Coordinates of N, CA, C and O in Angstrom, one line a residue:
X1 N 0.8 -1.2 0.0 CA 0.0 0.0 0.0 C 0.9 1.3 0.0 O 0.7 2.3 -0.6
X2 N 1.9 0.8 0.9 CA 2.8 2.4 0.6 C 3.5 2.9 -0.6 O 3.7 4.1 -0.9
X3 N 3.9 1.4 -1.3 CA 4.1 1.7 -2.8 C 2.8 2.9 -3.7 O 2.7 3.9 -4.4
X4 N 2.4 2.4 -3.3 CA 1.2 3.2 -4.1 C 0.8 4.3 -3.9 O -0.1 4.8 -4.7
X5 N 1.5 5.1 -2.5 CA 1.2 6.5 -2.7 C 2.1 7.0 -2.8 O 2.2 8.3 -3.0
X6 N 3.4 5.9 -2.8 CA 4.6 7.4 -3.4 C 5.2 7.2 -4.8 O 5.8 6.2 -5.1
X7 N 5.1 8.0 -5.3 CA 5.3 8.6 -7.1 C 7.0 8.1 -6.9 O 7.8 8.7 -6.2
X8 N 7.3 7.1 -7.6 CA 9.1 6.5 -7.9 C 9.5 7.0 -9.3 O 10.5 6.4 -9.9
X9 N 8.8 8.2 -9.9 CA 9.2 8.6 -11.0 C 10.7 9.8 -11.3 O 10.6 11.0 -11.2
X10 N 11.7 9.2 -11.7 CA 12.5 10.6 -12.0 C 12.4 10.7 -13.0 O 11.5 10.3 -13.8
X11 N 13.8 11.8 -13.3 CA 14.5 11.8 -14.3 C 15.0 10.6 -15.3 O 16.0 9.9 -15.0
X12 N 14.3 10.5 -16.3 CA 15.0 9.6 -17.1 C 16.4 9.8 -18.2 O 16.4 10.8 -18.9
X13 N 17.3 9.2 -18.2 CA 18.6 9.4 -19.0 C 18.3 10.4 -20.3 O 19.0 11.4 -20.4
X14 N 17.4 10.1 -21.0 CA 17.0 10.5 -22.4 C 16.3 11.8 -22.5 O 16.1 12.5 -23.5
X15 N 15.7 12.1 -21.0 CA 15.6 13.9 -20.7 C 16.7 14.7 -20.8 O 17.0 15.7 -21.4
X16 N 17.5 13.8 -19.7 CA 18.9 14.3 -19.3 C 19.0 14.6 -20.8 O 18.4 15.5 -21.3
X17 N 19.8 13.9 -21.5 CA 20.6 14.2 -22.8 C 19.7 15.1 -24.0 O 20.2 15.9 -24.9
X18 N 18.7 14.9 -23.7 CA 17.6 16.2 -24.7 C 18.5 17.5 -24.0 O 19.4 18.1 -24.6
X19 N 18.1 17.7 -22.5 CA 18.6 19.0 -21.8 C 20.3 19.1 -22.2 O 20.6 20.3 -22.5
X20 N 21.0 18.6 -22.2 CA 22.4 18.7 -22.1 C 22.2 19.5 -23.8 O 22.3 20.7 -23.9
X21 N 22.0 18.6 -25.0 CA 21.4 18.7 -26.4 C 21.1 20.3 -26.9 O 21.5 21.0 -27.8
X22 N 20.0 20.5 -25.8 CA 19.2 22.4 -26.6 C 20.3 22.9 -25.6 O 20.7 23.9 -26.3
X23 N 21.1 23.0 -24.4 CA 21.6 23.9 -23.5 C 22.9 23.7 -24.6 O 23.5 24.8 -24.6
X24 N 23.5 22.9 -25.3 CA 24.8 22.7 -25.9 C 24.2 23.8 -27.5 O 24.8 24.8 -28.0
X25 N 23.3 23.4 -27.8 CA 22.8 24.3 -28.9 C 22.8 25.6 -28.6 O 23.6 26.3 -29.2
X26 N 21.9 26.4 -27.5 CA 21.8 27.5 -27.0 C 23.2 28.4 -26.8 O 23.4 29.5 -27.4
X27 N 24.5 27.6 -25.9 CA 25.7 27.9 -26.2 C 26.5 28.5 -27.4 O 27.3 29.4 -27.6
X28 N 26.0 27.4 -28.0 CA 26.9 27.8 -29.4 C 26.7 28.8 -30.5 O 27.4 29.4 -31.3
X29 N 25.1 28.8 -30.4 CA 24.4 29.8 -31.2 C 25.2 31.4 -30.3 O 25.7 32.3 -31.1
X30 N 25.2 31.7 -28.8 CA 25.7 32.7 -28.5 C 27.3 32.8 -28.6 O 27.8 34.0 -28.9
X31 N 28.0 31.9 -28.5 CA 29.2 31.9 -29.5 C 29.4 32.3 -30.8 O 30.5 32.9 -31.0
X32 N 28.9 32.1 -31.6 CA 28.6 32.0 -32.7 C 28.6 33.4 -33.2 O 29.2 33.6 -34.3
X33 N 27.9 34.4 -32.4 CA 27.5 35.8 -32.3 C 28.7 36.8 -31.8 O 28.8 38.0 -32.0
X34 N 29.6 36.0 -30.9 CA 30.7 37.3 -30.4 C 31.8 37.6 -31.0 O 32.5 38.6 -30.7
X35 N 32.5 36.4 -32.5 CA 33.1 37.9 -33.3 C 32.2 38.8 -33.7 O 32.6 39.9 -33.6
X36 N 30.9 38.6 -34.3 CA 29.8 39.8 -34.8 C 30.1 41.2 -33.7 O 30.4 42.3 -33.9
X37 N 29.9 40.6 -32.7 CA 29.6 41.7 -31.9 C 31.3 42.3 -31.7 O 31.6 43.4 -31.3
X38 N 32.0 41.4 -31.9 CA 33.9 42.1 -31.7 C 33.5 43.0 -33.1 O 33.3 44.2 -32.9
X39 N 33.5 42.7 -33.8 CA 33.6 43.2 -35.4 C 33.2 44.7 -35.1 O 33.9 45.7 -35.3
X40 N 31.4 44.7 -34.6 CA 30.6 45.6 -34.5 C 31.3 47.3 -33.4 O 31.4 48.5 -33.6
X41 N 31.5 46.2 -32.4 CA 32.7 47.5 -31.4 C 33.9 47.8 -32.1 O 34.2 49.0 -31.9
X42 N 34.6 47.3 -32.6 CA 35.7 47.8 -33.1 C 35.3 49.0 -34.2 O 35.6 50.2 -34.2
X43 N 34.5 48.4 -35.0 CA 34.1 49.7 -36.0 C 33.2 50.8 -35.4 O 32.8 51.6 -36.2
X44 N 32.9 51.0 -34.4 CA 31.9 52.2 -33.8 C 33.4 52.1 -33.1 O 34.0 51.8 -34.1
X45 N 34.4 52.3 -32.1 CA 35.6 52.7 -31.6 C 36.0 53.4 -33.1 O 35.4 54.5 -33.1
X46 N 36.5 53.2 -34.2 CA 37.0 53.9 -35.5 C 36.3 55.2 -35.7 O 36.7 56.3 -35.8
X47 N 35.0 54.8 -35.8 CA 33.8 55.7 -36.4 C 33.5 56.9 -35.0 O 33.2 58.1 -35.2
X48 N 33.8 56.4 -33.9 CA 33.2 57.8 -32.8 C 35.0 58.5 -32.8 O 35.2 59.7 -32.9
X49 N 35.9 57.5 -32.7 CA 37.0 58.5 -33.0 C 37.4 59.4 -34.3 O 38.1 60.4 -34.4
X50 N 36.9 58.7 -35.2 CA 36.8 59.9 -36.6 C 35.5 61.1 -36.5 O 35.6 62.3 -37.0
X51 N 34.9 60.8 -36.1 CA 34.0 61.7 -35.3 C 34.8 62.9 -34.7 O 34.8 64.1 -35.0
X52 N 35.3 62.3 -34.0 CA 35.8 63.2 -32.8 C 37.0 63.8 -33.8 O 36.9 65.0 -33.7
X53 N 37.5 63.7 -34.2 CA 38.8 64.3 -35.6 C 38.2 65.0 -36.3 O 38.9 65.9 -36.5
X54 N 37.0 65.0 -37.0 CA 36.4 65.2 -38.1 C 35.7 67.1 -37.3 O 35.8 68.2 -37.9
X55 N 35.0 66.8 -35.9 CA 34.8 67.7 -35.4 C 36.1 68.7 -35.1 O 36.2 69.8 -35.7
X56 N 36.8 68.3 -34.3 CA 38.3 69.2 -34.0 C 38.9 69.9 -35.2 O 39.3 71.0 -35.1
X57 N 38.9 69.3 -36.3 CA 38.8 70.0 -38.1 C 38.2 71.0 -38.8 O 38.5 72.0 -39.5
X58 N 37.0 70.3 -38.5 CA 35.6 71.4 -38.6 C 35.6 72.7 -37.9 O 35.3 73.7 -38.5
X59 N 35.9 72.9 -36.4 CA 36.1 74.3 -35.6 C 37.4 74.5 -35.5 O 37.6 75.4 -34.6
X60 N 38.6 73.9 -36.0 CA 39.6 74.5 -36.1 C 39.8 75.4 -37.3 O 40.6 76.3 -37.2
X61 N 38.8 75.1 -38.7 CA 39.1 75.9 -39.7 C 38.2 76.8 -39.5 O 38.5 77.9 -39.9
X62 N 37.0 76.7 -39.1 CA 36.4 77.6 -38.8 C 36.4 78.6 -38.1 O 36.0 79.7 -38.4
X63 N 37.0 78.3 -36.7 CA 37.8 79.6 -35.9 C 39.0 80.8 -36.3 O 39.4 81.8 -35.9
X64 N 39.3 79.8 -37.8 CA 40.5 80.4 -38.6 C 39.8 81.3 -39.8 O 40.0 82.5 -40.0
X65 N 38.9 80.7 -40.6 CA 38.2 81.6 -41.0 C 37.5 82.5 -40.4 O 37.8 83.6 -40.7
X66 N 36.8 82.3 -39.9 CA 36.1 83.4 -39.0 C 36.7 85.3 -38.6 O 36.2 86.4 -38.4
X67 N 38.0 84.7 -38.6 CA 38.6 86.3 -37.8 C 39.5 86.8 -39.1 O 40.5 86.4 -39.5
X68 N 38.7 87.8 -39.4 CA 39.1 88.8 -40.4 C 40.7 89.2 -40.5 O 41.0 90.0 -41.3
X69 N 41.6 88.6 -39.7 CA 43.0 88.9 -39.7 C 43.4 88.1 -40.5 O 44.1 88.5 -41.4
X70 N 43.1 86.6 -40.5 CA 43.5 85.3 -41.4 C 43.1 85.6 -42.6 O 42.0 86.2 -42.8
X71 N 43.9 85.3 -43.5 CA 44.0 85.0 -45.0 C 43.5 83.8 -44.9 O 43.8 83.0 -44.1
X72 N 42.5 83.4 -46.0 CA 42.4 81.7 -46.3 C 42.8 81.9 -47.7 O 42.7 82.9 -48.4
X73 N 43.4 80.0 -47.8 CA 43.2 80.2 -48.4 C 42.9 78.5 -49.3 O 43.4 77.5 -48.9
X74 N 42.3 78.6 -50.2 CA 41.0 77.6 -50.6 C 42.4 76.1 -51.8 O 43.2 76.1 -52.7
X75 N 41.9 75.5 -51.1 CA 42.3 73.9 -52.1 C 41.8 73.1 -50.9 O 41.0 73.2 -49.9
X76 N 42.8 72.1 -51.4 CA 42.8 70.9 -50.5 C 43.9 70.6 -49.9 O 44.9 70.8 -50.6
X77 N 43.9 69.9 -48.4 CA 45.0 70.0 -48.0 C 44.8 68.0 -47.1 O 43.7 67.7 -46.7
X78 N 45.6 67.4 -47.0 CA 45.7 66.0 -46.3 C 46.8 66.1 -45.3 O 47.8 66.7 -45.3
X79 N 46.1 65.1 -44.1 CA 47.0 65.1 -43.2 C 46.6 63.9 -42.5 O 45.5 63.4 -42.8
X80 N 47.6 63.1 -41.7 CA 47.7 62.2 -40.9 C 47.7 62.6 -39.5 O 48.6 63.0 -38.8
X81 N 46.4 62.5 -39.1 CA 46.1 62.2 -37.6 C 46.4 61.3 -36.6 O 46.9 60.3 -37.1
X82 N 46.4 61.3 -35.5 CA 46.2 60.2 -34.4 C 45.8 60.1 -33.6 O 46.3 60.8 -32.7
X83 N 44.3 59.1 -33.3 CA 43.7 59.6 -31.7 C 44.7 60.5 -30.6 O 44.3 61.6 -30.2
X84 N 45.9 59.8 -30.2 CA 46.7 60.2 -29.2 C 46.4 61.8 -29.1 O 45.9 62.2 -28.1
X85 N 46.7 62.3 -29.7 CA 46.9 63.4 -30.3 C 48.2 64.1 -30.2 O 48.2 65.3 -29.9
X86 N 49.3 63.3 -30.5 CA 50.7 63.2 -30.4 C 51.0 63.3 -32.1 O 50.0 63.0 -32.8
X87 N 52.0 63.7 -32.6 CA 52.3 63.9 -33.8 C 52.8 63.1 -34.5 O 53.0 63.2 -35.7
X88 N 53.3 61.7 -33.3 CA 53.7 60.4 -34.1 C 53.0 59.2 -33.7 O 51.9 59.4 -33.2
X89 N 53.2 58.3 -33.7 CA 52.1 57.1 -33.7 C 52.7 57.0 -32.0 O 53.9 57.1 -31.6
X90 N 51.6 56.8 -31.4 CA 51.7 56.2 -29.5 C 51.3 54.4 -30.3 O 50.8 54.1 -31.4
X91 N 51.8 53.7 -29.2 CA 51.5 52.1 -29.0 C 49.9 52.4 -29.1 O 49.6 53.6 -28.8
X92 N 48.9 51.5 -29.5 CA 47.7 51.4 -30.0 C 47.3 52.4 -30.7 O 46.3 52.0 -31.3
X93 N 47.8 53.7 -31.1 CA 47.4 54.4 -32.5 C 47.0 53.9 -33.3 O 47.2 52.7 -33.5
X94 N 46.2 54.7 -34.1 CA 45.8 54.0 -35.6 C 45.8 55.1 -36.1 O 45.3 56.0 -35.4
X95 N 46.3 55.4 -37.6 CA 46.3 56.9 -38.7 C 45.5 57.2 -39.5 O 45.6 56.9 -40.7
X96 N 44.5 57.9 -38.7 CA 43.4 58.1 -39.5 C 43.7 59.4 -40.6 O 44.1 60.3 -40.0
X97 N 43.7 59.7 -42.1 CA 43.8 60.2 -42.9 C 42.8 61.5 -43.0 O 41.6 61.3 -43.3
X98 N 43.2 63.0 -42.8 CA 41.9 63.9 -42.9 C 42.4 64.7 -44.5 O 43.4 65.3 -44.8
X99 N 41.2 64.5 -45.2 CA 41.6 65.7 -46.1 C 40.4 66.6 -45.7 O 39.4 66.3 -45.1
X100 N 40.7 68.3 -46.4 CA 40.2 69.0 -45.9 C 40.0 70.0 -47.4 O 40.9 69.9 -48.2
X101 N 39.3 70.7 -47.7 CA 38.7 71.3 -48.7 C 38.5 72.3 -48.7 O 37.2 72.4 -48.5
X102 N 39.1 73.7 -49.0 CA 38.1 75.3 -48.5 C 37.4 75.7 -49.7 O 38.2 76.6 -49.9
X103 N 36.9 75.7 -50.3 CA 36.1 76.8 -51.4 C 35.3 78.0 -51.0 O 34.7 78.1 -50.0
X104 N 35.5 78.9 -52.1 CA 34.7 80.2 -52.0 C 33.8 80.3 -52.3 O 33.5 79.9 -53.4
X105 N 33.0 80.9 -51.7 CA 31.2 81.0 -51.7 C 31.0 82.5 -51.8 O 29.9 83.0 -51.5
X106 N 32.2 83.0 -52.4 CA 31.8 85.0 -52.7 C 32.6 85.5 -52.3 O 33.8 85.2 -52.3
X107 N 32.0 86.5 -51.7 CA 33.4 87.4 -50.9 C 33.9 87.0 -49.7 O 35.0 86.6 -49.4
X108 N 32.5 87.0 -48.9 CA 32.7 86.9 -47.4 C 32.4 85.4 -46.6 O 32.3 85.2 -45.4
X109 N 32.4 84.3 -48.0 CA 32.0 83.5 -46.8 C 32.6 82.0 -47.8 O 32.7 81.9 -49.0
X110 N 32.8 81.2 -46.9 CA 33.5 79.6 -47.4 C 33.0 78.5 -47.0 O 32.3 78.2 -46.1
X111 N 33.4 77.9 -47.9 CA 32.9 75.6 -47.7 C 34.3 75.0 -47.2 O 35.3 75.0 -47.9
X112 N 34.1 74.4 -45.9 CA 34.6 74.0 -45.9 C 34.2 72.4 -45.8 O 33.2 72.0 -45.2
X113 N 35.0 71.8 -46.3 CA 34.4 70.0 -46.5 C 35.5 69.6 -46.3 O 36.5 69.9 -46.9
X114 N 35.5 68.4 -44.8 CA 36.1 67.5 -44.3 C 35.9 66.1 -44.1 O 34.8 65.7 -43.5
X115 N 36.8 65.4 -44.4 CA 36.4 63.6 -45.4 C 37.9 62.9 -43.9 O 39.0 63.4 -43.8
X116 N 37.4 62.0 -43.0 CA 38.3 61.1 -42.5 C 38.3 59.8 -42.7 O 37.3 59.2 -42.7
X117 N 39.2 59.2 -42.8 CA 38.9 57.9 -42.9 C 39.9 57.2 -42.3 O 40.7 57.8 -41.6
X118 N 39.9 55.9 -42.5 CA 41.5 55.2 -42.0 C 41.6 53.8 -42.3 O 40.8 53.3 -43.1
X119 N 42.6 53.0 -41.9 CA 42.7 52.1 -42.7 C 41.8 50.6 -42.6 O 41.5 50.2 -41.5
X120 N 41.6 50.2 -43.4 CA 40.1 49.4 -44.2 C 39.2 49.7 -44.4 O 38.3 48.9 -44.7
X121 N 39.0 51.4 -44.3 CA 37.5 52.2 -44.8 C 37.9 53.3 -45.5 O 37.8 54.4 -44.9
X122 N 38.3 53.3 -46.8 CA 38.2 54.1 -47.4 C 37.5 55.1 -47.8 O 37.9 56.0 -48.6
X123 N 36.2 55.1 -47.3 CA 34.9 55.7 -47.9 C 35.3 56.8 -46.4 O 35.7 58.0 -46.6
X124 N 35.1 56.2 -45.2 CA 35.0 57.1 -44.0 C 33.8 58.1 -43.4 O 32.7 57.7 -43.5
X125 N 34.1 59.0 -43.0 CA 32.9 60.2 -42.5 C 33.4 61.3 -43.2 O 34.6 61.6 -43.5
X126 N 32.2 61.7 -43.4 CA 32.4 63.3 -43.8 C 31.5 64.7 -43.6 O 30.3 64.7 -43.3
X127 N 32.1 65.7 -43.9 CA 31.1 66.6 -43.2 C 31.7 67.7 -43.4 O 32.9 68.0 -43.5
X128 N 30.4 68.7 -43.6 CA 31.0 70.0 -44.2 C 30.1 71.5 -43.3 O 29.3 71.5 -42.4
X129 N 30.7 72.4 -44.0 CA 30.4 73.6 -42.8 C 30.5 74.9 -43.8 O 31.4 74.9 -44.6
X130 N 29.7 75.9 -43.7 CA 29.8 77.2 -44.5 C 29.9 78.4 -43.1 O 29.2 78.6 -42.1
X131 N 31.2 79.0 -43.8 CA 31.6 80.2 -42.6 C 31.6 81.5 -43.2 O 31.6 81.6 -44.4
X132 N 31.6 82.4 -42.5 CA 31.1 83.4 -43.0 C 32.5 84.5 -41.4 O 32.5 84.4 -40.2
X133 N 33.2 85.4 -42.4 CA 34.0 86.9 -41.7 C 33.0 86.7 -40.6 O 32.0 86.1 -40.7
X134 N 33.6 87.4 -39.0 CA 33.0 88.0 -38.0 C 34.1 88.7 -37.4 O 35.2 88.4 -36.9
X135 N 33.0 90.0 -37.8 CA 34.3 91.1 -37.5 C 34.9 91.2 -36.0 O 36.0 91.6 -35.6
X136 N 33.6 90.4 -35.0 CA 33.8 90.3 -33.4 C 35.0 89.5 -33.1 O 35.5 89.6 -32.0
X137 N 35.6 88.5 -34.1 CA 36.7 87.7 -34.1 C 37.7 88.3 -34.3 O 38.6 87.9 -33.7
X138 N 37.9 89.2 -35.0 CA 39.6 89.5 -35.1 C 40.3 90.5 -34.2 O 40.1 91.6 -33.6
X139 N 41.4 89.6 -34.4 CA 42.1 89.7 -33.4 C 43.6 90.7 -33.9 O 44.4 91.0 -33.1

């Protein structure tokens, strides 16, 4: 009689190995995913620091044009950057490439167009800005 009210049921082997089966699948599928996601951070690290280059370019020529003392004056000009912001490569640097563009827009006012990129993305960011004399700037 006591057999009979207690439940002698477990786990059977062939559960076990189903569970070991989807949890070994579940694993590997998230494996499977973390060069994507190395890939994915390394290119947003490139892209927010050409960002950040692309900006410092942008209000550097523009603080230069701006003050009626400076001469500009318009072509294209290339230069080799480095996050560091050191003039030669630091250990983990990378050289990011800026060219820079001034054209004339009349008398008083310019384009400037700024392209970075670096190495394995040729295409890169880019970004441009129209400035205009302020007589309150010169110096």
């Amino acid at each position: 009689m006591f057999n009979l009210l207690c439940n002698k049921k477990g786990i059977t082997m062939i559960e076990v190995l189903i569970t070991l089966f989807l949890t070994a699948v579940g694993i590997m599928a998230l494996l499977s995913m973390q060069p994507i996601s190395w890939q994915t951070a390394s290119r947003s690290d490139f892209m927010g620091r050409a960002a950040g280059i692309l900006q410092s370019e942008l209000e550097r020529n523009e603080i230069r044009i701006m003050n009626p003392g400076n001469t500009v004056s318009t072509g294209t000009a290339s230069a080799t950057v480095y996050p560091s912001g050191k003039t030669t490569k630091q250990q983990g640097d990378v050289a990011y490439t800026v060219a820079t563009t001034i054209s004339s827009l009349g008398s008083n006012a310019w384009r400037v167009d700024v392209r970075v990129t670096w190495p394995g993305n040729t295409r890169g960011i880019a970004e441009s800005l129209t400035v205009t004399r302020q007589e309150t700037y010169r110096q």
